[in-house]
CSV table of C-alpha atoms and ligand atoms in Angstrom, one decimal:
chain,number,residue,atom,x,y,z
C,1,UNK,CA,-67.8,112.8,-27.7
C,2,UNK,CA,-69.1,111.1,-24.7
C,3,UNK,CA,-68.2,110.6,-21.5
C,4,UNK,CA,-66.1,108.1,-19.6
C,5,UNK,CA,-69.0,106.9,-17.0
C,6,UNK,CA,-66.8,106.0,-13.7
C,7,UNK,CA,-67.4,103.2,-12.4
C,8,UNK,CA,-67.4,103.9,-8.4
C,9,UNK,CA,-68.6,100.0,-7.4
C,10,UNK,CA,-65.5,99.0,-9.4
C,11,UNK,CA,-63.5,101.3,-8.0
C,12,UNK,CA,-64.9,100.4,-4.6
C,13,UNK,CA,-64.8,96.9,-5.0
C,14,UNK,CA,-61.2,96.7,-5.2
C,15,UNK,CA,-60.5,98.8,-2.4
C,16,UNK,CA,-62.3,96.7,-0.2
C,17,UNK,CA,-60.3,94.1,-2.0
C,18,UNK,CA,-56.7,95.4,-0.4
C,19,UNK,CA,-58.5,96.5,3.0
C,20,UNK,CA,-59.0,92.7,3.0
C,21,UNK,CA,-55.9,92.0,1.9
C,22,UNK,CA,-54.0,93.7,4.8
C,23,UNK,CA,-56.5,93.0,7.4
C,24,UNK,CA,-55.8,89.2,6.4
C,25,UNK,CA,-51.5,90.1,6.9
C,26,UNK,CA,-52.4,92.2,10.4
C,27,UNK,CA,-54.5,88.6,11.4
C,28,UNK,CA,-51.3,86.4,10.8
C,29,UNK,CA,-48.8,88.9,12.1
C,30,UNK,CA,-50.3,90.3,15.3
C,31,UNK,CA,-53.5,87.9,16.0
C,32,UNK,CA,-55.8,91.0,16.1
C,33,UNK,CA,-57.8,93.1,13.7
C,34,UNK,CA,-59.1,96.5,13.4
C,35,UNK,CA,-62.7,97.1,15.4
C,36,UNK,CA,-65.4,99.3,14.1
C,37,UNK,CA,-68.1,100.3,16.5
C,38,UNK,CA,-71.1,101.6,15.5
C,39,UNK,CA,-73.8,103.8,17.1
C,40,UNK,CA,-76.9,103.6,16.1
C,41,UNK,CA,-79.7,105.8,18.2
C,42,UNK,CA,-83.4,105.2,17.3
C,43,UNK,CA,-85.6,103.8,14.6
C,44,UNK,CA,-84.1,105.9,11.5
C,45,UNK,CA,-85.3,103.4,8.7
C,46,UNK,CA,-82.6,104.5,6.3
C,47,UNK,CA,-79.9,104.7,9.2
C,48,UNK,CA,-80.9,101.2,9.9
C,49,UNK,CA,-79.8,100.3,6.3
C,50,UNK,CA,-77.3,102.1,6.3
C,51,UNK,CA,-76.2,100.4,9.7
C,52,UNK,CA,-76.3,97.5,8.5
C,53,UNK,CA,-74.3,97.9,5.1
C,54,UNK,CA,-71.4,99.0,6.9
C,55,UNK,CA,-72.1,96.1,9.3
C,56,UNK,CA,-71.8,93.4,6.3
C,57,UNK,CA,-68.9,95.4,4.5
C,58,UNK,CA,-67.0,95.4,8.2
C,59,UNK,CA,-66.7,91.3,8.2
C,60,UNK,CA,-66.6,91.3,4.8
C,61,UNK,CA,-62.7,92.6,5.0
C,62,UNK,CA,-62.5,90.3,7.9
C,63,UNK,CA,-62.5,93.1,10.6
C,64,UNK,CA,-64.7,93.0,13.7
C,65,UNK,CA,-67.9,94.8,13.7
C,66,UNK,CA,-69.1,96.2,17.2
C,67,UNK,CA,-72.4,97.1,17.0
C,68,UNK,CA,-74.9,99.5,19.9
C,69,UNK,CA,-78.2,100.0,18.8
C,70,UNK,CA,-80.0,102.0,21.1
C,71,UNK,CA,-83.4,103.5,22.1
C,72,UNK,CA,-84.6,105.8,20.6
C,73,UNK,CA,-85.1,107.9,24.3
C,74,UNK,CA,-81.5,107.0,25.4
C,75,UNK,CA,-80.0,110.5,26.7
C,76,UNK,CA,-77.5,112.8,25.4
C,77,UNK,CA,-75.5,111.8,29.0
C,78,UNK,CA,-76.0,107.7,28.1
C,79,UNK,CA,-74.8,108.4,24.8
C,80,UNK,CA,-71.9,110.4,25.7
C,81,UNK,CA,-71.2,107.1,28.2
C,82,UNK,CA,-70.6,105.3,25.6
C,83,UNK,CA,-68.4,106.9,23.2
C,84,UNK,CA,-66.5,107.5,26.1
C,85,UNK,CA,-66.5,103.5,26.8
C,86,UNK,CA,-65.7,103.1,23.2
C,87,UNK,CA,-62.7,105.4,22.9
C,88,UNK,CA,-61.2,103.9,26.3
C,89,UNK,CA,-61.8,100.1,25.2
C,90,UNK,CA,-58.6,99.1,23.3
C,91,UNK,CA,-60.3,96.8,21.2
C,92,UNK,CA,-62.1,99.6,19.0
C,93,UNK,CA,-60.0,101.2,16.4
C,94,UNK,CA,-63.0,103.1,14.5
C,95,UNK,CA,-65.9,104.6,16.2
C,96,UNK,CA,-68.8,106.3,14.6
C,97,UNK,CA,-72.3,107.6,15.8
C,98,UNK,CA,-74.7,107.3,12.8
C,99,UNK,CA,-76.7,110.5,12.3
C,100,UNK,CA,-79.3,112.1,12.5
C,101,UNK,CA,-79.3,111.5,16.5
C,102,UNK,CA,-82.8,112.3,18.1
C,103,UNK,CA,-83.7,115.8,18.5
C,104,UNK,CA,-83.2,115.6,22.0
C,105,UNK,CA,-79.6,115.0,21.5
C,106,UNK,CA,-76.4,117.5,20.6
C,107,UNK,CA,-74.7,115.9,17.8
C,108,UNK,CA,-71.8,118.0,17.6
C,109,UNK,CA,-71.3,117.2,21.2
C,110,UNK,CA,-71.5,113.8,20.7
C,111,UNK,CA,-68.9,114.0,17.5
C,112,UNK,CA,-66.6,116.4,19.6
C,113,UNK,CA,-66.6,113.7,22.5
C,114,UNK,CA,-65.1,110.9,20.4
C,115,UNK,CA,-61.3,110.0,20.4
C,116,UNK,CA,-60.3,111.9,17.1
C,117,UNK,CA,-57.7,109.1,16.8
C,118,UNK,CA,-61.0,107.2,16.5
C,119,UNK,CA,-62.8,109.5,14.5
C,120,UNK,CA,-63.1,107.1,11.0
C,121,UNK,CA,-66.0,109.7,10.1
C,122,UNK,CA,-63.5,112.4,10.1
C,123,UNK,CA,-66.2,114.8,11.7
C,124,UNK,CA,-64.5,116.1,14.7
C,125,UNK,CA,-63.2,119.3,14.3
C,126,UNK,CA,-59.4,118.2,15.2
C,127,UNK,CA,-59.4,116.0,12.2
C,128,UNK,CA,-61.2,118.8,10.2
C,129,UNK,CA,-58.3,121.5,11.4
C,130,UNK,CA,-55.4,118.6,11.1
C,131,UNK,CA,-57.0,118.2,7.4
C,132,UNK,CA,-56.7,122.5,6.7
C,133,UNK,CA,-53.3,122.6,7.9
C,134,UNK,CA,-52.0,119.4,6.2
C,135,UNK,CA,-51.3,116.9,9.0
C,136,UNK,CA,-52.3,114.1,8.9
C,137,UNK,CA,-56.1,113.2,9.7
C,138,UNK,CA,-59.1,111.2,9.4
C,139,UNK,CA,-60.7,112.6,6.3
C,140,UNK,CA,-64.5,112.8,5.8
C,141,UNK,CA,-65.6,109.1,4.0
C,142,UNK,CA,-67.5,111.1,0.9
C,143,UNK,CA,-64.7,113.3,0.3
C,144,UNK,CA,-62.3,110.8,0.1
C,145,UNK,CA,-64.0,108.8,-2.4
C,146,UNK,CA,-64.4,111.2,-4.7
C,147,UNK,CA,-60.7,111.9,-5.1
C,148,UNK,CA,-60.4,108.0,-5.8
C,149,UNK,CA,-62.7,108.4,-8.4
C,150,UNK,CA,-61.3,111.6,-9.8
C,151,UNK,CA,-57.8,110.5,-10.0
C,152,UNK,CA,-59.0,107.8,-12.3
C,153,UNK,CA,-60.3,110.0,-14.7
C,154,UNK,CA,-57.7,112.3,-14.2
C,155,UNK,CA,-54.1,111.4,-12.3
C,156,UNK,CA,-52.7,115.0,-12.3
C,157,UNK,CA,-54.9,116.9,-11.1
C,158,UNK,CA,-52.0,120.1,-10.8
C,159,UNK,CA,-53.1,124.0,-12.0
C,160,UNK,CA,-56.8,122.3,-12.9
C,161,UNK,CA,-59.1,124.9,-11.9
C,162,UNK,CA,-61.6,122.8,-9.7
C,163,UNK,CA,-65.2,124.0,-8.6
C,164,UNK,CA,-67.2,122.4,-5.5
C,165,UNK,CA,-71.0,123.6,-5.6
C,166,UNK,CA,-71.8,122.9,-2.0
C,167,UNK,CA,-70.2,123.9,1.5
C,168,UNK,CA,-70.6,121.5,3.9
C,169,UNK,CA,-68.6,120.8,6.2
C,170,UNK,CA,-69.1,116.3,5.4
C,171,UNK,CA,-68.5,117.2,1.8
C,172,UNK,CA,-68.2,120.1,0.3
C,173,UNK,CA,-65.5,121.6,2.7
C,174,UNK,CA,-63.5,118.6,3.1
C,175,UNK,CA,-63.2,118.0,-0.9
C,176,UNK,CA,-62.2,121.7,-1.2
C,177,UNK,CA,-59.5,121.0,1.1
C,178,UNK,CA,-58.4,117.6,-1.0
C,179,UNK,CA,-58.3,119.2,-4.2
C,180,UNK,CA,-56.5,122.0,-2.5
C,181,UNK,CA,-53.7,119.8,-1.3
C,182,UNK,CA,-53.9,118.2,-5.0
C,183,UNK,CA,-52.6,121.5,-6.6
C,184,UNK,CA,-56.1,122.8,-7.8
C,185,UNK,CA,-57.0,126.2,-7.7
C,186,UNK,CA,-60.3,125.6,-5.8
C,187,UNK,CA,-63.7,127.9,-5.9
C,188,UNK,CA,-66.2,126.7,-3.2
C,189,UNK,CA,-69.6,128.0,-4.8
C,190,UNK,CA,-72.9,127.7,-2.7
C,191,UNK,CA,-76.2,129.1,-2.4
C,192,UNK,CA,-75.3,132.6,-3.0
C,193,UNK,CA,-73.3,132.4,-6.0
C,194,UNK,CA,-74.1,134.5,-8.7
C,195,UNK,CA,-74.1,133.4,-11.6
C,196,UNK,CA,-73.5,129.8,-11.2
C,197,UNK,CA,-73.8,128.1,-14.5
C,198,UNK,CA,-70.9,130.6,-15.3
C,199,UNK,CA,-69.2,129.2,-12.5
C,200,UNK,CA,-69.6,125.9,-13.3
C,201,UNK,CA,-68.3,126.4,-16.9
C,202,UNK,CA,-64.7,127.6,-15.8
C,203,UNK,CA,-64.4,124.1,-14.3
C,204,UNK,CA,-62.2,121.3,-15.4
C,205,UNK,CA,-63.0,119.9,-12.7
C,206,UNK,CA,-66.7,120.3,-11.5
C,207,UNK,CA,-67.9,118.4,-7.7
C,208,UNK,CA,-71.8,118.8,-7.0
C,209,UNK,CA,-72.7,118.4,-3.6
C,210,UNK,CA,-75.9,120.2,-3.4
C,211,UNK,CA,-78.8,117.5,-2.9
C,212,UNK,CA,-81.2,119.1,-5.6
C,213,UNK,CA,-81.8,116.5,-8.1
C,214,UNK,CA,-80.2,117.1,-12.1
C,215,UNK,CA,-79.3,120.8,-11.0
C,216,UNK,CA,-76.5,121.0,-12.9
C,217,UNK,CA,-77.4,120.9,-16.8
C,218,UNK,CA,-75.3,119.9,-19.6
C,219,UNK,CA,-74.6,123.4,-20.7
C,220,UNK,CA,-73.3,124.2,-17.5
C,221,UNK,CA,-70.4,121.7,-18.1
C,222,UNK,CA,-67.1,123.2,-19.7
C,223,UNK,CA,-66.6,120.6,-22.6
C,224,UNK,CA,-63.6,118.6,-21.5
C,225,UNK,CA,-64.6,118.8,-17.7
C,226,UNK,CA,-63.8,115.8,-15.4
C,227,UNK,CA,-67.6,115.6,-13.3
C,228,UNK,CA,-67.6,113.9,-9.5
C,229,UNK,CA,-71.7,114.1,-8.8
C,230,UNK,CA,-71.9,113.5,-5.0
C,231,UNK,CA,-75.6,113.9,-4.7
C,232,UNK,CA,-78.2,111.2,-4.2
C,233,UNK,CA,-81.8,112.5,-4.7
C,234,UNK,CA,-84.8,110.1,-4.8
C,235,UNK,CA,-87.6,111.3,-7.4
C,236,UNK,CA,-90.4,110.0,-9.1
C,237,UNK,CA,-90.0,107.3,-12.1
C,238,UNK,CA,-91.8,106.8,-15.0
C,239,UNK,CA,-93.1,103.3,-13.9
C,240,UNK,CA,-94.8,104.6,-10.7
C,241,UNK,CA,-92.1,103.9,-8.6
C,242,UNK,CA,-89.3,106.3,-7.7
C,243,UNK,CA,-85.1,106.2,-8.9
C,244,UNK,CA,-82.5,107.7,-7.7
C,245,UNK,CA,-80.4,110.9,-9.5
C,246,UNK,CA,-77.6,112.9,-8.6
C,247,UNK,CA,-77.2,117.1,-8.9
C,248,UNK,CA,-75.8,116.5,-12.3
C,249,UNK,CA,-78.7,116.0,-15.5
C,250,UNK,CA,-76.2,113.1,-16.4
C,251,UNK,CA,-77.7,112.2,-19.8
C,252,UNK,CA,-77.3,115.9,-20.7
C,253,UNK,CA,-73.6,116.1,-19.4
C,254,UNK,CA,-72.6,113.3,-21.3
C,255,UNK,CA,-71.7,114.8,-24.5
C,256,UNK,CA,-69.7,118.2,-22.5
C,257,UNK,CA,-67.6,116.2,-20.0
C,258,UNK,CA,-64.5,114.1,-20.3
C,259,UNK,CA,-65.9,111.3,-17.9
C,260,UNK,CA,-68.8,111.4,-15.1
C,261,UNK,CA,-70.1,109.6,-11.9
C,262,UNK,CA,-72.9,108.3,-12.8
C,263,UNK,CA,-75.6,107.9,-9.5
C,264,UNK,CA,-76.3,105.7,-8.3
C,265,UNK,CA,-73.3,103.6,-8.8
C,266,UNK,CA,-70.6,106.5,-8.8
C,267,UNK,CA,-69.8,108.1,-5.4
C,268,UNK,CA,-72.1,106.1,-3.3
C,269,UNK,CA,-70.2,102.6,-3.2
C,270,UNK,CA,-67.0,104.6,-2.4
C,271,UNK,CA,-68.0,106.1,0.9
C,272,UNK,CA,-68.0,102.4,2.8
C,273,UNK,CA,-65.0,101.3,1.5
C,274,UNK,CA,-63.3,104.5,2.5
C,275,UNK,CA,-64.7,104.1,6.2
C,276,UNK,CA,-62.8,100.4,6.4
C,277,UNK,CA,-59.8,102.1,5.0
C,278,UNK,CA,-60.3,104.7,8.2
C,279,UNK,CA,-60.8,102.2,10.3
C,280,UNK,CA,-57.9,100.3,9.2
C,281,UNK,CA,-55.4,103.4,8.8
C,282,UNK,CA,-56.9,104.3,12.9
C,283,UNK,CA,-55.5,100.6,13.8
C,284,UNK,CA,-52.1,101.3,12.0
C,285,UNK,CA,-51.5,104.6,13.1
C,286,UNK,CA,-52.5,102.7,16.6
C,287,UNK,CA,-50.5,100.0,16.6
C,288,UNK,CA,-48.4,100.5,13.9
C,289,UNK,CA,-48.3,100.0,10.0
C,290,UNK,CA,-47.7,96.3,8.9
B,301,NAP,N1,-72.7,109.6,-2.0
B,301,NAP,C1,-72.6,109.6,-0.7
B,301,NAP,O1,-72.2,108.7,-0.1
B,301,NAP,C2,-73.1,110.9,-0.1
B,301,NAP,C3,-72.7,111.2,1.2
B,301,NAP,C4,-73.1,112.5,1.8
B,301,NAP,C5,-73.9,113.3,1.0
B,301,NAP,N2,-74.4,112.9,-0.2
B,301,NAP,C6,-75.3,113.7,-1.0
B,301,NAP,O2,-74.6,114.9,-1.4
B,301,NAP,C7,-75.5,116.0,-1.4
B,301,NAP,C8,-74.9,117.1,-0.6
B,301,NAP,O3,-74.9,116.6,0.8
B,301,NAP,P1,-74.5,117.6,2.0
B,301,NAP,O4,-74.7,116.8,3.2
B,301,NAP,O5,-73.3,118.3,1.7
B,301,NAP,O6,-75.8,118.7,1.8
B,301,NAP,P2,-76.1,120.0,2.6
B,301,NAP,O7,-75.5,120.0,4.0
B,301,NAP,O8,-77.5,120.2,2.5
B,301,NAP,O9,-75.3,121.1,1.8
B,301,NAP,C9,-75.8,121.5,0.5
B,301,NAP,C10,-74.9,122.6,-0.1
B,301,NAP,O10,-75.4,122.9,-1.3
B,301,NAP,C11,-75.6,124.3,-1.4
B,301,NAP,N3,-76.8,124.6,-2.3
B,301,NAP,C12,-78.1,124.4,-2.0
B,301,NAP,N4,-78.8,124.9,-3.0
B,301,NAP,C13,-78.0,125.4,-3.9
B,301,NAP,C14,-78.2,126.1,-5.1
B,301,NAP,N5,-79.4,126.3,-5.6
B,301,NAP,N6,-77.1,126.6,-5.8
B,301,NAP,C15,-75.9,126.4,-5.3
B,301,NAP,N7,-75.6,125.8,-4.1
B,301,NAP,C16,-76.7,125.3,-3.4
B,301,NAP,C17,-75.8,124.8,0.0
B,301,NAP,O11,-75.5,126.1,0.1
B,301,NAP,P3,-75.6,127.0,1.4
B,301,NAP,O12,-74.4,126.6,2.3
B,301,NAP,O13,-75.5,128.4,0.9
B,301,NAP,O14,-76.9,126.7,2.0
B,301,NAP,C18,-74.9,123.9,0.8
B,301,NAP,O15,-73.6,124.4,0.9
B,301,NAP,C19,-76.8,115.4,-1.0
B,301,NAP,O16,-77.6,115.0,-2.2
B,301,NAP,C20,-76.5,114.2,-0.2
B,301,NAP,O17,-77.5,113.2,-0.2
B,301,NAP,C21,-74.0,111.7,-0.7
């Protein structure tokens, strides 16, 4: 046996597809489209990139992109200015503050200050409450991918015992919550788990969300097991150079699992096209679905 690899780009690609699709319908029926704004606060080279991927995957699906890119010694009070700008201006459906902010600023401030009606990050803590209680909310970007990708390796997910290895609250809490809400019986393992691998091998459904590269070995995989690997770790390559793995040793799970994300190329592409579909489910719930 060997796995199914899931093909997250695909996956991606197509939502990005209907996201266009609708955004084109909202143009012809209302003469507006969804707004994302973007803060960006210093000289993060990766948030830069990052930045700028959601920039080009904004027009992309014909939405407008607002971008603020700011110094990097704007003030926690400047800052908090803005989103406050941001969540009055009508125009902005989506607003999200790119982290890490400089040190000299309170992030969760910053979070708690925007609109959670704006929220496309799903960070503030309304939309994490709304999300534990089943109401309807702005779910985490990551989080939501993942159960894309899972339901395509596996539709029902109902009495599947599902474990997440990681407790954040960006990935590890919100999927917990997901798969909760999918009829799972969820185990949230973390740092102080005994026993992990043990852990791991009661899964039919096993989430990694750790951030240490090929953690999770082959032998930790119940054979059978549908395998979601949320991490992105860069390490050396052979050539010199380095690649990027996930907390799953994917060549090693391959014969154990049912199907796998493989990184990069798995969870990764999902998270973007997730934050239009935010962004365009803030405009609806807005101004109403179309
Ligand atoms: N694909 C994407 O778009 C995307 C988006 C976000 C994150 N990521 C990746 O996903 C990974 C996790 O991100 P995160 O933000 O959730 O990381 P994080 O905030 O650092 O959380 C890591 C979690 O892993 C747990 N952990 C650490 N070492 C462990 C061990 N040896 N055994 C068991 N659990 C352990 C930690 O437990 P404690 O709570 O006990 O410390 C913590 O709950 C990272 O690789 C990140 O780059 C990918």
């Amino acid at each position: 046996m060997t796995a199914q690899i899931i093909d997250g780009a695909a996956v991606a690609a197509r939502l990005r597809q209907t996201i266009a699709a609708r955004v084109t319908d909202i143009k012809a029926k209302q003469g507006r489209v969804p707004g994302l704004a973007v803060v960006l606060v210093g000289e993060d080279p990766a948030s830069h990139v990052y930045v700028r991927n959601k920039h080009k995957a904004t027009v992309e699906v014909g939405m407008r992109s607002i971008e603020h890119k700011l110094d990097a010694t704007t003030s926690e009070a400047d800052l908090l200015d803005l989103v406050q700008r941001l969540n009055a201006d009508a125009d902005v459906d989506g607003i999200l503050v790119q982290l890490p902010v400089p040190k000299h600023i309170n992030a969760d401030r910053v979070l708690q200050a925007i609109d959670p009606d704006k929220d496309v990050d799903g960070f503030h803590p309304i939309n994490a409450g709304r999300l534990a209680v089943g109401q309807p909310a702005l779910v985490p970007c990551t989080p939501s991918g993942c159960m894309i990708l899972l339901k395509e390796a596996l539709p029902n997910l109902n009495g599947m015992h599902a474990v997440v290895v990681g407790r954040s609250n960006i990935v590890g809490k919100p999927i917990a919550q997901l798969l909760l809400q999918a009829d799972c019986t969820v185990t949230i393992a973390h740092s102080r788990t005994r026993d992990l691998p043990a852990v791991c091998r009661s899964a039919d459904v096993l989430i990694a969300a750790v951030g240490k590269a090929e953690m999770i070995k082959g032998d930790w995989i119940k054979p059978g097991a549908v395998v979601i690997d949320v991490g992105i770790n860069r390490v050396p390559a052979a050539d010199g150079k380095s690649k990027l793995v996930g907390d799953v040793a994917t060549a090693e799970a391959l014969p154990h699992a049912k199907a796998i994300t493989p990184v990069p190329g798995g969870v990764g592409p999902m998270t973007i096209a997730c934050l239009l579909n935010n962004t365009l489910m803030a405009f609806e719930r807005r101004h109403g679905k179309h």
